[in-house]
């Protein structure tokens, strides 16, 4: 999967006439290992926008990894910080935001994500996710470990989170056996008209 995280320098950009039809904010949600960060970069490159990884921003603010935050402070403290940073990042225009896999777990985050934005749910089979996580050193060094074991835990987490992803997203894109460029292209093809405030 080495090519999954590679952004092609020759990737074409969209013509300016298409820009005017797009929402000014794009959010990517989904379980870790579905490609949110890589696809956010690709979309930003195509659109000429900025992009930001919410988990990276969170770690910079906290001065330690997500795994360390979970260990030192617990998940509730992590979710509080995640919510505060999301509220700030969600206000940025012409930005593709890659969110953490559990961002939908906190009540109210979905409204922040959907505010004048297109929310895209990136999906992958549990086997694909496990393979990607096993081959990504950043998962080992920065994210909390899978606790109950491999595929079983991933399936359980997906079962719990899938209804929340579905409720929050405007549409979903499968990332199995696709390149970053292919996923970005599918997203651009499906983007809705500019969104308005959503009352959830």
Short mmCIF file of C-alpha atoms in Angstrom, two decimals:
data_model
loop_
_atom_site.label_atom_id
_atom_site.label_comp_id
_atom_site.label_asym_id
_atom_site.label_seq_id
_atom_site.Cartn_x
_atom_site.Cartn_y
_atom_site.Cartn_z
CA UNK A 1 0.00 0.00 0.00
CA UNK A 2 2.99 2.29 -0.35
CA UNK A 3 1.26 4.24 -3.09
CA UNK A 4 -1.77 4.92 -0.87
CA UNK A 5 -0.11 7.81 0.93
CA UNK A 6 1.67 9.23 -2.15
CA UNK A 7 0.28 12.37 -3.78
CA UNK A 8 1.03 12.58 -7.49
CA UNK A 9 2.71 15.84 -8.42
CA UNK A 10 1.00 15.84 -11.81
CA UNK A 11 -2.52 15.56 -10.45
CA UNK A 12 -4.73 17.98 -12.42
CA UNK A 13 -6.47 20.86 -10.72
CA UNK A 14 -10.10 21.82 -11.20
CA UNK A 15 -11.05 24.70 -13.43
CA UNK A 16 -12.15 27.88 -11.67
CA UNK A 17 -15.74 27.57 -12.94
CA UNK A 18 -16.12 24.34 -10.95
CA UNK A 19 -14.76 26.02 -7.80
CA UNK A 20 -17.72 28.37 -7.68
CA UNK A 21 -20.13 25.43 -7.43
CA UNK A 22 -18.39 23.67 -4.54
CA UNK A 23 -19.02 24.05 -0.81
CA UNK A 24 -16.23 26.12 0.71
CA UNK A 25 -15.44 23.48 3.34
CA UNK A 26 -14.95 19.72 3.00
CA UNK A 27 -14.69 17.34 5.97
CA UNK A 28 -13.52 13.75 5.80
CA UNK A 29 -14.77 11.34 8.45
CA UNK A 30 -14.30 7.61 8.92
CA UNK A 31 -12.40 5.00 10.89
CA UNK A 32 -8.62 5.29 11.09
CA UNK A 33 -6.89 3.59 8.20
CA UNK A 34 -9.49 4.64 5.64
CA UNK A 35 -7.16 7.26 4.13
CA UNK A 36 -8.52 10.57 5.41
CA UNK A 37 -5.18 12.40 5.66
CA UNK A 38 -3.86 11.27 2.29
CA UNK A 39 -7.14 12.01 0.53
CA UNK A 40 -7.40 15.42 2.21
CA UNK A 41 -4.01 16.32 0.75
CA UNK A 42 -5.06 15.13 -2.69
CA UNK A 43 -8.33 17.07 -2.61
CA UNK A 44 -6.59 20.23 -1.43
CA UNK A 45 -4.09 19.91 -4.25
CA UNK A 46 -6.84 19.48 -6.82
CA UNK A 47 -8.82 22.43 -5.47
CA UNK A 48 -5.96 24.78 -4.66
CA UNK A 49 -7.17 24.85 -1.04
CA UNK A 50 -5.54 24.34 2.35
CA UNK A 51 -5.85 21.07 4.23
CA UNK A 52 -5.43 20.17 7.88
CA UNK A 53 -5.28 16.94 9.87
CA UNK A 54 -7.22 17.50 13.09
CA UNK A 55 -5.29 14.81 14.97
CA UNK A 56 -1.94 16.35 14.04
CA UNK A 57 -3.18 19.77 15.13
CA UNK A 58 -4.40 18.27 18.41
CA UNK A 59 -1.03 16.67 19.10
CA UNK A 60 0.77 19.93 18.40
CA UNK A 61 -1.46 21.79 20.83
CA UNK A 62 -1.16 19.12 23.51
CA UNK A 63 2.58 18.63 23.05
CA UNK A 64 2.21 14.86 23.06
CA UNK A 65 0.81 12.02 20.99
CA UNK A 66 -2.79 10.88 21.09
CA UNK A 67 -1.63 7.63 22.68
CA UNK A 68 0.04 9.65 25.45
CA UNK A 69 -3.08 11.77 25.98
CA UNK A 70 -5.20 8.62 26.36
CA UNK A 71 -2.65 7.16 28.77
CA UNK A 72 -2.03 10.29 30.85
CA UNK A 73 -5.42 12.01 30.83
CA UNK A 74 -8.00 9.49 29.63
CA UNK A 75 -10.41 9.48 26.73
CA UNK A 76 -12.84 12.12 28.12
CA UNK A 77 -10.01 14.68 28.28
CA UNK A 78 -8.99 13.77 24.75
CA UNK A 79 -12.56 14.20 23.47
CA UNK A 80 -12.80 17.60 25.17
CA UNK A 81 -9.64 18.77 23.41
CA UNK A 82 -10.78 17.23 20.12
CA UNK A 83 -14.07 19.11 20.33
CA UNK A 84 -12.38 22.44 21.08
CA UNK A 85 -9.97 22.10 18.17
CA UNK A 86 -12.72 20.95 15.81
CA UNK A 87 -14.74 24.07 16.63
CA UNK A 88 -11.76 26.20 15.59
CA UNK A 89 -10.76 24.26 12.49
CA UNK A 90 -14.34 23.95 11.25
CA UNK A 91 -14.50 27.71 10.71
CA UNK A 92 -11.74 27.72 8.09
CA UNK A 93 -12.86 28.45 4.55
CA UNK A 94 -11.49 26.69 1.45
CA UNK A 95 -10.07 23.94 3.62
CA UNK A 96 -10.23 20.14 3.52
CA UNK A 97 -10.33 18.80 7.08
CA UNK A 98 -9.28 15.24 7.91
CA UNK A 99 -10.86 14.34 11.24
CA UNK A 100 -10.05 11.73 13.86
CA UNK A 101 -11.83 8.41 13.60
CA UNK A 102 -13.84 8.93 16.77
CA UNK A 103 -14.89 12.53 16.24
CA UNK A 104 -18.50 11.45 15.69
CA UNK A 105 -18.64 9.96 19.19
CA UNK A 106 -19.12 13.35 20.86
CA UNK A 107 -22.61 14.82 20.70
CA UNK A 108 -22.57 18.12 18.85
CA UNK A 109 -19.54 17.41 16.69
CA UNK A 110 -21.71 16.39 13.75
CA UNK A 111 -23.36 19.80 13.72
CA UNK A 112 -19.92 21.46 13.70
CA UNK A 113 -18.84 19.24 10.82
CA UNK A 114 -21.93 19.85 8.72
CA UNK A 115 -22.01 23.63 9.14
CA UNK A 116 -21.77 25.04 5.59
CA UNK A 117 -19.69 22.03 4.53
CA UNK A 118 -19.74 18.77 2.64
CA UNK A 119 -19.05 15.79 4.92
CA UNK A 120 -17.61 12.71 3.22
CA UNK A 121 -17.41 9.33 4.93
CA UNK A 122 -14.43 7.25 3.80
CA UNK A 123 -15.07 3.52 4.18
CA UNK A 124 -12.99 0.36 3.93
CA UNK A 125 -13.38 -3.30 4.79
CA UNK A 126 -12.07 -4.35 8.24
CA UNK A 127 -9.39 -6.47 6.54
CA UNK A 128 -8.21 -3.48 4.52
CA UNK A 129 -8.11 -1.28 7.62
CA UNK A 130 -6.10 -3.83 9.59
CA UNK A 131 -3.61 -4.19 6.75
CA UNK A 132 -3.16 -0.43 6.46
CA UNK A 133 -2.78 0.05 10.22
CA UNK A 134 -0.26 -2.78 10.43
CA UNK A 135 1.87 -1.13 7.74
CA UNK A 136 1.64 2.44 9.03
CA UNK A 137 4.32 3.30 11.59
CA UNK A 138 2.43 6.42 12.66
CA UNK A 139 -0.39 4.24 13.98
CA UNK A 140 2.01 2.28 16.15
CA UNK A 141 3.81 5.34 17.53
CA UNK A 142 0.96 7.86 17.88
CA UNK A 143 -2.40 6.13 18.20
CA UNK A 144 -3.84 4.03 21.06
CA UNK A 145 -3.24 0.33 20.45
CA UNK A 146 -6.00 -2.00 19.41
CA UNK A 147 -6.86 -3.58 22.74
CA UNK A 148 -8.93 -6.71 22.20
CA UNK A 149 -7.25 -7.94 19.08
CA UNK A 150 -7.11 -7.11 15.41
CA UNK A 151 -10.11 -7.73 13.20
CA UNK A 152 -12.55 -8.40 16.03
CA UNK A 153 -11.95 -5.00 17.57
CA UNK A 154 -12.10 -3.19 14.24
CA UNK A 155 -15.40 -4.89 13.40
CA UNK A 156 -16.82 -4.02 16.80
CA UNK A 157 -15.76 -0.38 16.53
CA UNK A 158 -17.17 -0.13 13.01
CA UNK A 159 -20.46 -1.63 14.17
CA UNK A 160 -20.67 1.03 16.89
CA UNK A 161 -19.63 3.98 14.75
CA UNK A 162 -21.20 3.20 11.38
CA UNK A 163 -24.65 4.63 12.31
CA UNK A 164 -22.94 7.84 13.48
CA UNK A 165 -20.82 8.14 10.33
CA UNK A 166 -23.89 7.54 8.20
CA UNK A 167 -25.96 10.13 10.06
CA UNK A 168 -23.26 12.79 9.77
CA UNK A 169 -22.12 12.26 6.17
CA UNK A 170 -23.55 13.70 2.98
CA UNK A 171 -22.25 10.64 1.12
CA UNK A 172 -19.74 7.80 1.45
CA UNK A 173 -16.85 6.63 -0.71
CA UNK A 174 -15.28 3.17 -0.48
CA UNK A 175 -11.47 3.27 -0.49
CA UNK A 176 -10.75 -0.45 -0.85
CA UNK A 177 -8.30 -1.25 -3.67
CA UNK A 178 -8.29 2.37 -4.89
CA UNK A 179 -5.51 4.90 -5.19
CA UNK A 180 -5.64 8.23 -3.38
CA UNK A 181 -6.22 9.97 -6.73
CA UNK A 182 -9.16 7.69 -7.54
CA UNK A 183 -10.81 8.35 -4.19
CA UNK A 184 -10.29 12.11 -4.52
CA UNK A 185 -11.79 12.02 -8.00
CA UNK A 186 -14.87 10.16 -6.79
CA UNK A 187 -15.39 12.71 -4.04
CA UNK A 188 -15.14 15.63 -6.43
CA UNK A 189 -17.63 13.98 -8.77
CA UNK A 190 -20.17 13.58 -5.95
CA UNK A 191 -19.80 16.88 -4.12
CA UNK A 192 -23.15 18.56 -3.54
CA UNK A 193 -24.03 22.18 -4.11
CA UNK A 194 -22.84 24.62 -1.42
CA UNK A 195 -24.35 23.66 1.92
CA UNK A 196 -26.16 25.90 4.39
CA UNK A 197 -26.34 25.74 8.17
CA UNK A 198 -27.81 22.41 9.31
CA UNK A 199 -30.18 22.22 12.25
CA UNK A 200 -29.72 18.79 13.82
#
